[in-house]
Coordinates of C-alpha atoms in Angstrom, one line a residue:
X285 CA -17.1 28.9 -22.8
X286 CA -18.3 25.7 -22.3
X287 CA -20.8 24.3 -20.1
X288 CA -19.8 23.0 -16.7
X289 CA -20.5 19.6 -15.8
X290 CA -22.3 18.4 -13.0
X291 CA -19.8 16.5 -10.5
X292 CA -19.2 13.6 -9.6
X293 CA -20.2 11.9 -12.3
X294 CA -19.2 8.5 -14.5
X295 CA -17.0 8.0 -17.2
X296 CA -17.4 5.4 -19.3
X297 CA -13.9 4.9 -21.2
X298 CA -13.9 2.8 -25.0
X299 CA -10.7 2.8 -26.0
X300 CA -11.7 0.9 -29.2
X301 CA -13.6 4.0 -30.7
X302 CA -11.1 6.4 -28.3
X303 CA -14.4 7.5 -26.6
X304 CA -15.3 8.8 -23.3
X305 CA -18.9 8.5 -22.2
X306 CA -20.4 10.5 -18.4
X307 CA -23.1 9.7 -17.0
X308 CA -25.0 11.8 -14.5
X309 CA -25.6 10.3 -11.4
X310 CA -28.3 12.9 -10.4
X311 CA -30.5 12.8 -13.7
X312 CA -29.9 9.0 -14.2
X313 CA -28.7 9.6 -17.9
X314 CA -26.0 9.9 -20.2
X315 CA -24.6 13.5 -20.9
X316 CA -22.4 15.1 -23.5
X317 CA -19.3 17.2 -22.6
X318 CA -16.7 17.3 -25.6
X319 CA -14.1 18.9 -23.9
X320 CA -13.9 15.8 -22.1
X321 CA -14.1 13.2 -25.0
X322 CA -11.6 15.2 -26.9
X323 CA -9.2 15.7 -23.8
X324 CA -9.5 12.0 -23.2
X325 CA -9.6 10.7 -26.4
X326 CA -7.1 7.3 -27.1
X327 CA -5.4 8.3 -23.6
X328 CA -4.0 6.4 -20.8
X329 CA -6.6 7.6 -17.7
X330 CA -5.7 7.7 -14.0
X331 CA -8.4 9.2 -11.9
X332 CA -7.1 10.6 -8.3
X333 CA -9.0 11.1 -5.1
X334 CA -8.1 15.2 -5.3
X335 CA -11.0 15.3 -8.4
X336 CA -7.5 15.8 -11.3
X337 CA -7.1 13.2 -13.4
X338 CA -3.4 11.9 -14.3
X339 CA -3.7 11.9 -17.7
X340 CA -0.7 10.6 -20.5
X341 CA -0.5 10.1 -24.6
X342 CA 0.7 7.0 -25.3
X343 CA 2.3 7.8 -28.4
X344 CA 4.0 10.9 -27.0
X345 CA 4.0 9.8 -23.8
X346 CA 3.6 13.0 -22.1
X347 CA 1.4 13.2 -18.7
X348 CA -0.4 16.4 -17.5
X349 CA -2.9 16.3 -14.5
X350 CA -6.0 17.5 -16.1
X351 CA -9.2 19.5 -14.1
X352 CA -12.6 18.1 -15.8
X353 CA -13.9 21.8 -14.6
X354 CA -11.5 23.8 -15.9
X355 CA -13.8 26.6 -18.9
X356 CA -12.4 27.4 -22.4
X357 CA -10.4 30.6 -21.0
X358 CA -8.7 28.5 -18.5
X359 CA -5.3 27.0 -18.9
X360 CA -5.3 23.3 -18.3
X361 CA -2.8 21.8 -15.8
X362 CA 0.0 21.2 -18.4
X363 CA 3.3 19.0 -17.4
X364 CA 3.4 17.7 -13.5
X365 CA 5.3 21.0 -12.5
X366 CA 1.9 22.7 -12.6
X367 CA 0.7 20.4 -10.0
X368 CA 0.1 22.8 -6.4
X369 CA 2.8 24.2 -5.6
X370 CA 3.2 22.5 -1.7
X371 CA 7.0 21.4 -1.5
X372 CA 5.0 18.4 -0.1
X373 CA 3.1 17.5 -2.8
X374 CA 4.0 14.0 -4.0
X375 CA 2.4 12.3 -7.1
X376 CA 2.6 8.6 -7.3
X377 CA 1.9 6.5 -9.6
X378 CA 1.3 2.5 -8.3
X379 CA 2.0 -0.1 -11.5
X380 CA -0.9 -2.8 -11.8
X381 CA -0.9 -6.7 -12.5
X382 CA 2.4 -8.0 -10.8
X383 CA 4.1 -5.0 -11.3
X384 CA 6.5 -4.4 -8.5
X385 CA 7.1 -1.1 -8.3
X386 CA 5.9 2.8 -8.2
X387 CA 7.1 5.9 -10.5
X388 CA 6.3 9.2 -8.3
X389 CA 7.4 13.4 -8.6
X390 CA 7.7 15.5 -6.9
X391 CA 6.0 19.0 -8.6
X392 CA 5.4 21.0 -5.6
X393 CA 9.4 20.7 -4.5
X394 CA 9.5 22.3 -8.6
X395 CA 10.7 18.5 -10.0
X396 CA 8.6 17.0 -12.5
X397 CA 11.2 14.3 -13.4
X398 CA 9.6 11.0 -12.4
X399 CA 11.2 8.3 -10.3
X400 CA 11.2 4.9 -10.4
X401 CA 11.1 2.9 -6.8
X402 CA 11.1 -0.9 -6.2
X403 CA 9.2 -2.6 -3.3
X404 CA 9.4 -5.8 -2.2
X405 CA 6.4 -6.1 0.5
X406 CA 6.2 -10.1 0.3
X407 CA 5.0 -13.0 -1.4
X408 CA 2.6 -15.4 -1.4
X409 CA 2.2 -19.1 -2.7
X410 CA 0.1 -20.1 -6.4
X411 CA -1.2 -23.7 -6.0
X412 CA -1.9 -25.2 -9.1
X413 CA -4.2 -28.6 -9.3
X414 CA -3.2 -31.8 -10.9
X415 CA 0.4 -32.0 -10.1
X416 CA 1.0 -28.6 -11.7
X417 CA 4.4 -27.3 -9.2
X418 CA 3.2 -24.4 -7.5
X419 CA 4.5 -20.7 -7.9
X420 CA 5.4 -18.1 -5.9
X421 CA 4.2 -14.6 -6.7
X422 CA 5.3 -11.6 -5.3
X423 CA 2.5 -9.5 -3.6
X424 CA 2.0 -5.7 -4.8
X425 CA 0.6 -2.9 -3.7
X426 CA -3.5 -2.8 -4.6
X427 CA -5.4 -0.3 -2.4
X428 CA -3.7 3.4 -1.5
X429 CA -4.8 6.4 0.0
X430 CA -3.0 9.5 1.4
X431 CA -3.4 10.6 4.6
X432 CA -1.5 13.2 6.7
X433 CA 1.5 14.1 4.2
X434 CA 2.0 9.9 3.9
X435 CA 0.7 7.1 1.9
X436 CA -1.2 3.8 3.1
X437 CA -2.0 0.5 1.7
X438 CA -3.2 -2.3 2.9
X439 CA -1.5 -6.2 2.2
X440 CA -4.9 -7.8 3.0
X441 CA -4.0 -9.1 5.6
X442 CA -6.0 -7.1 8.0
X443 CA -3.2 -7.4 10.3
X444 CA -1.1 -5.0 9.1
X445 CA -1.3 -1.4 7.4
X446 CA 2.0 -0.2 5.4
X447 CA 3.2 3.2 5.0
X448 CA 5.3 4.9 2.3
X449 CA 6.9 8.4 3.3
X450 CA 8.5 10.1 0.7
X451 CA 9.9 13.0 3.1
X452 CA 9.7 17.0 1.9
X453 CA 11.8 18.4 -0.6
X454 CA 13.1 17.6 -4.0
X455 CA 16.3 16.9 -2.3
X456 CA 15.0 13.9 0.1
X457 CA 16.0 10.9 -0.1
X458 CA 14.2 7.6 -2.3
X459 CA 10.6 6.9 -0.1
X460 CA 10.7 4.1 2.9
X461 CA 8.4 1.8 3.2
X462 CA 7.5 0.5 6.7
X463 CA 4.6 -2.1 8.1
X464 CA 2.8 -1.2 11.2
X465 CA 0.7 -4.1 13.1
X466 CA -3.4 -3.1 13.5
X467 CA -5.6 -5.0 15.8
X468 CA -7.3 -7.1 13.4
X469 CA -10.9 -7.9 14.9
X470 CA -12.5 -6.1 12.5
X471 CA -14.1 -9.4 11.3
X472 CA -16.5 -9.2 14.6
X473 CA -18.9 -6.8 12.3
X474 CA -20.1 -9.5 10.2
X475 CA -16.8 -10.2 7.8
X476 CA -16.0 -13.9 8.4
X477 CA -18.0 -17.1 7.9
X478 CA -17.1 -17.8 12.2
X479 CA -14.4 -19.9 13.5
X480 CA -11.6 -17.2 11.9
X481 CA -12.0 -17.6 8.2
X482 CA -12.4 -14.0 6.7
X483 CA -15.3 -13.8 4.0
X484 CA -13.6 -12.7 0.8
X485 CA -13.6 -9.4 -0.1
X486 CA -12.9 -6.3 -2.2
X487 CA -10.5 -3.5 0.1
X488 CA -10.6 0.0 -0.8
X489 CA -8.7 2.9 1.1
X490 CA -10.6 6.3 1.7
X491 CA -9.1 9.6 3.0
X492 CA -12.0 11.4 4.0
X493 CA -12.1 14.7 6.6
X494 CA -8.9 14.1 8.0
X495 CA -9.3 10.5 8.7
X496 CA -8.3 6.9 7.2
X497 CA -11.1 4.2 6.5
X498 CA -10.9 1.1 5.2
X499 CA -14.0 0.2 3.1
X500 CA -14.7 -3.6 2.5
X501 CA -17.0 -5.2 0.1
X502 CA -18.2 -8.5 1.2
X503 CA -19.0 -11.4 -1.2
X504 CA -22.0 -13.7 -0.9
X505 CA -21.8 -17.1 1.6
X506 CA -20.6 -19.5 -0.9
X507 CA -24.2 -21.6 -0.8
X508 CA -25.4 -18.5 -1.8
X509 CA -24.1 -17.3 -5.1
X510 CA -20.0 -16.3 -4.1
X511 CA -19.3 -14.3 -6.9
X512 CA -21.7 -11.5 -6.1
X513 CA -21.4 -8.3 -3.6
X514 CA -24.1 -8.2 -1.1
X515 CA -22.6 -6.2 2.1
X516 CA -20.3 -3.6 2.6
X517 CA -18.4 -2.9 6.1
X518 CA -16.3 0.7 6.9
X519 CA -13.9 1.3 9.5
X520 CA -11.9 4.1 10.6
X521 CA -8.4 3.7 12.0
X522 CA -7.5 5.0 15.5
X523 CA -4.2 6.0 15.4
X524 CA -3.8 6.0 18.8
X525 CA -4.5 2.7 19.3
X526 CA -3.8 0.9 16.2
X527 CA -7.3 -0.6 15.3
X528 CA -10.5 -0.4 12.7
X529 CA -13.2 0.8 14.7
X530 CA -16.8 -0.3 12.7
X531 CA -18.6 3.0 12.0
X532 CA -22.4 3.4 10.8
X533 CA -21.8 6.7 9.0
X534 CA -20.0 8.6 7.0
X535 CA -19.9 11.6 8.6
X536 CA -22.7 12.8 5.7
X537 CA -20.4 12.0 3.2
X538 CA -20.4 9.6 0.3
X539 CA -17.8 7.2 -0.8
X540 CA -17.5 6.4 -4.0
X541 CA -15.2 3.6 -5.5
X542 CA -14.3 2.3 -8.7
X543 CA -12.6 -1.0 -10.0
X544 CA -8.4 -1.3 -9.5
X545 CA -9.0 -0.5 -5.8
X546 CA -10.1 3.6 -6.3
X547 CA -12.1 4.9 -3.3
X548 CA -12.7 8.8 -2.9
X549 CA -15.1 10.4 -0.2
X550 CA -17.3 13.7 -1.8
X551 CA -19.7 15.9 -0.4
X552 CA -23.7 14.5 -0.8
X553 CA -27.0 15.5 0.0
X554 CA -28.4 18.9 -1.5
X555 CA -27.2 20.0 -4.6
X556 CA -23.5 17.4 -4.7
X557 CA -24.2 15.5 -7.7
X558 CA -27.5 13.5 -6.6
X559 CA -25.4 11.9 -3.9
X560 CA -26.9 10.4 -0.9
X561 CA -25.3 11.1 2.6
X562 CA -23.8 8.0 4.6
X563 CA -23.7 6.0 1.1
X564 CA -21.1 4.1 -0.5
X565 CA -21.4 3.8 -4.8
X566 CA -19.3 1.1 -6.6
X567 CA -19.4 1.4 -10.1
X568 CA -18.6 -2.0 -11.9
X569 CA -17.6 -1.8 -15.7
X570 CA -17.9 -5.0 -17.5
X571 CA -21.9 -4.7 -16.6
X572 CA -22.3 -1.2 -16.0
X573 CA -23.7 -1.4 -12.7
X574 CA -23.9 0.9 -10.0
X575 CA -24.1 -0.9 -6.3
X576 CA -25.1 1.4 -3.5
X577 CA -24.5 0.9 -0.2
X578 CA -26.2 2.6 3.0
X579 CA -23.7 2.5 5.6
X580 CA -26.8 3.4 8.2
X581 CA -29.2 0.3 7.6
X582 CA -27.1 -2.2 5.8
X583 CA -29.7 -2.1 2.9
X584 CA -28.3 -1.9 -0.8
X585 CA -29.3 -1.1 -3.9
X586 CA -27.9 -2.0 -7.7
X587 CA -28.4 0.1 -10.4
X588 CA -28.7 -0.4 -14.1
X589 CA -26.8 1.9 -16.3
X590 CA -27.8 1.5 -19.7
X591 CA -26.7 2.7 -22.7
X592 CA -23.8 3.7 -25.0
X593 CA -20.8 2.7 -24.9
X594 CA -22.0 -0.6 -25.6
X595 CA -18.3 -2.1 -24.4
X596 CA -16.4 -0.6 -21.7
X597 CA -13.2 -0.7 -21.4
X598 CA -12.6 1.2 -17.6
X599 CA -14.9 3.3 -15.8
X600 CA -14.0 5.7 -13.1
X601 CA -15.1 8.9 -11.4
X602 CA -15.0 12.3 -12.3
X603 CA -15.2 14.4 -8.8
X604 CA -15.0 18.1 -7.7
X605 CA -11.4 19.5 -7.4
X606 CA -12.5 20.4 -3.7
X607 CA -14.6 16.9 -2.9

């Protein structure tokens, strides 16, 4: 059987030398697991906020969802139809760059064939400088999060949070895609340089204990060095009313978020992983750097995290099934 790993933890993904590297947040070090290296190995890696990770060979190109805790006398989740068995249960997943569109399944409805959907959610304007004719580039989807049977992204716009519903049943129809308006005066907690211009930021969703939060990570004043991170701001949505409400904790939970707009909340404090309560980690992968953020204080920390693999390609999370 082999040895259970200590969750979350960070994967460190080279797919030069089709290599997979954790690191333990809670001894600070790197650890060695080969049923993950060899699970992994010269694959195409999709982490989720439910601890599985979407997994798919590029040369075969078949997908399984795979459980990082699973022992030796387990059977891995195979082929989508192993996915829980909820006729709810809708995998999705959202194409990067300026990819317009989504493939989803529907395995707990007993359907693992995947669908392709379109979305057209807008467009913005690319100016170029020296008489370069500008471009217009349509927007996509970049932060998502489920949350009561739905999903949710937001357009960065702050004014407005969309919503795909995919309905229940293999039988329902393609998912609809609809745009609510928010209050947008979450910029009174400190995002925006005054006078309505919004600092710029990084925008992660986060389900966490039956609520929706939208995590912000705020760059530096430009006079001070733009390029670099040095706040963070989390709101919870009120449904009721339709507005981010700043909070100053997370409930005891930790949030932690990756590049390509992943955010997860996981259990912390005691024995979860060497998490801190009320934290949120951001794991960066061209330095491999970890930025901690206490949501309490507003003090944060960054974190060195040295090592092999010398180059890294993607680095995500690896969380508890049960988070």
């Amino acid at each position: 059987m082999s040895p259970m790993l200590d969750l979350p933890c960070i994967a460190f993904h080279d797919y030069d030398h089709r290599s997979t590297v954790l690191f333990s947040i809670s001894e600070h070090k790197h650890i060695v697991h080969g049923d993950a290296d060899e699970v992994l190995r010269n694959k195409i890696i999709c982490p989720t906020a439910q601890g599985l990770l979407l997994v798919r060979d590029p040369d075969t190109m078949a997908t399984f969802l795979w459980n990082p805790l699973r022992s030796d006398d387990d059977k891995p989740l195979r082929l989508l139809s192993d996915a829980p068995a909820a006729s709810s249960c809708v995998v999705i997943l959202v194409e990067g760059c300026n990819d317009t569109f989504i493939w989803y399944c529907r395995p707990g409805a007993g359907d693992d064939h995947w669908e392709k959907y379109e979305y057209d959610i807008g467009s913005h304007v690319l100016r170029y400088p020296d008489g370069e004719e500008d471009q217009i580039q349509k927007d996509v989807i970049c932060s998502i999060a489920a949350h009561g049977g739905k999903f949710y992204f937001d357009n960065a716009a702050l004014t407005e949070l969309c919503v795909i519903d995919f309905g229940t049943g293999a039988s329902s129809p393609e998912p609809t895609l609809t745009t609510v308006a928010v209050d947008d005066t979450v910029t009174a907690d400190g995002g925006d340089y005054g006078h309505g211009r919004h600092r710029p930021c990084r925008v992660f969703l986060v389900e966490s204990g039956g609520d929706l939060y939208m995590v912000r990570l705020l760059f530096r004043l430009p006079d001070r060095g733009g390029d670099e991170i040095d706040r963070c701001c989390v709101n919870r949505m009120d449904f009721s009313t339709l507005k981010w409400c700043n909070v100053r904790d997370l409930g005891g939970r930790a949030f932690l978020l990756s590049r390509f707009y992943f955010g997860a909340s996981c259990s912390a404090g005691g024995d979860h992983g060497g998490l801190l309560p009320d934290r949120v980690y951001f794991v960066l992968d061209r330095n491999k750097t970890l930025q901690v953020f206490d949501v309490q204080d507003g003090s944060y920390q960054l974190q060195k995290l040295d090592g092999d693999p010398k180059v890294v390609d993607k680095a995500f999370w690896l969380l508890p099934i049960n988070p």
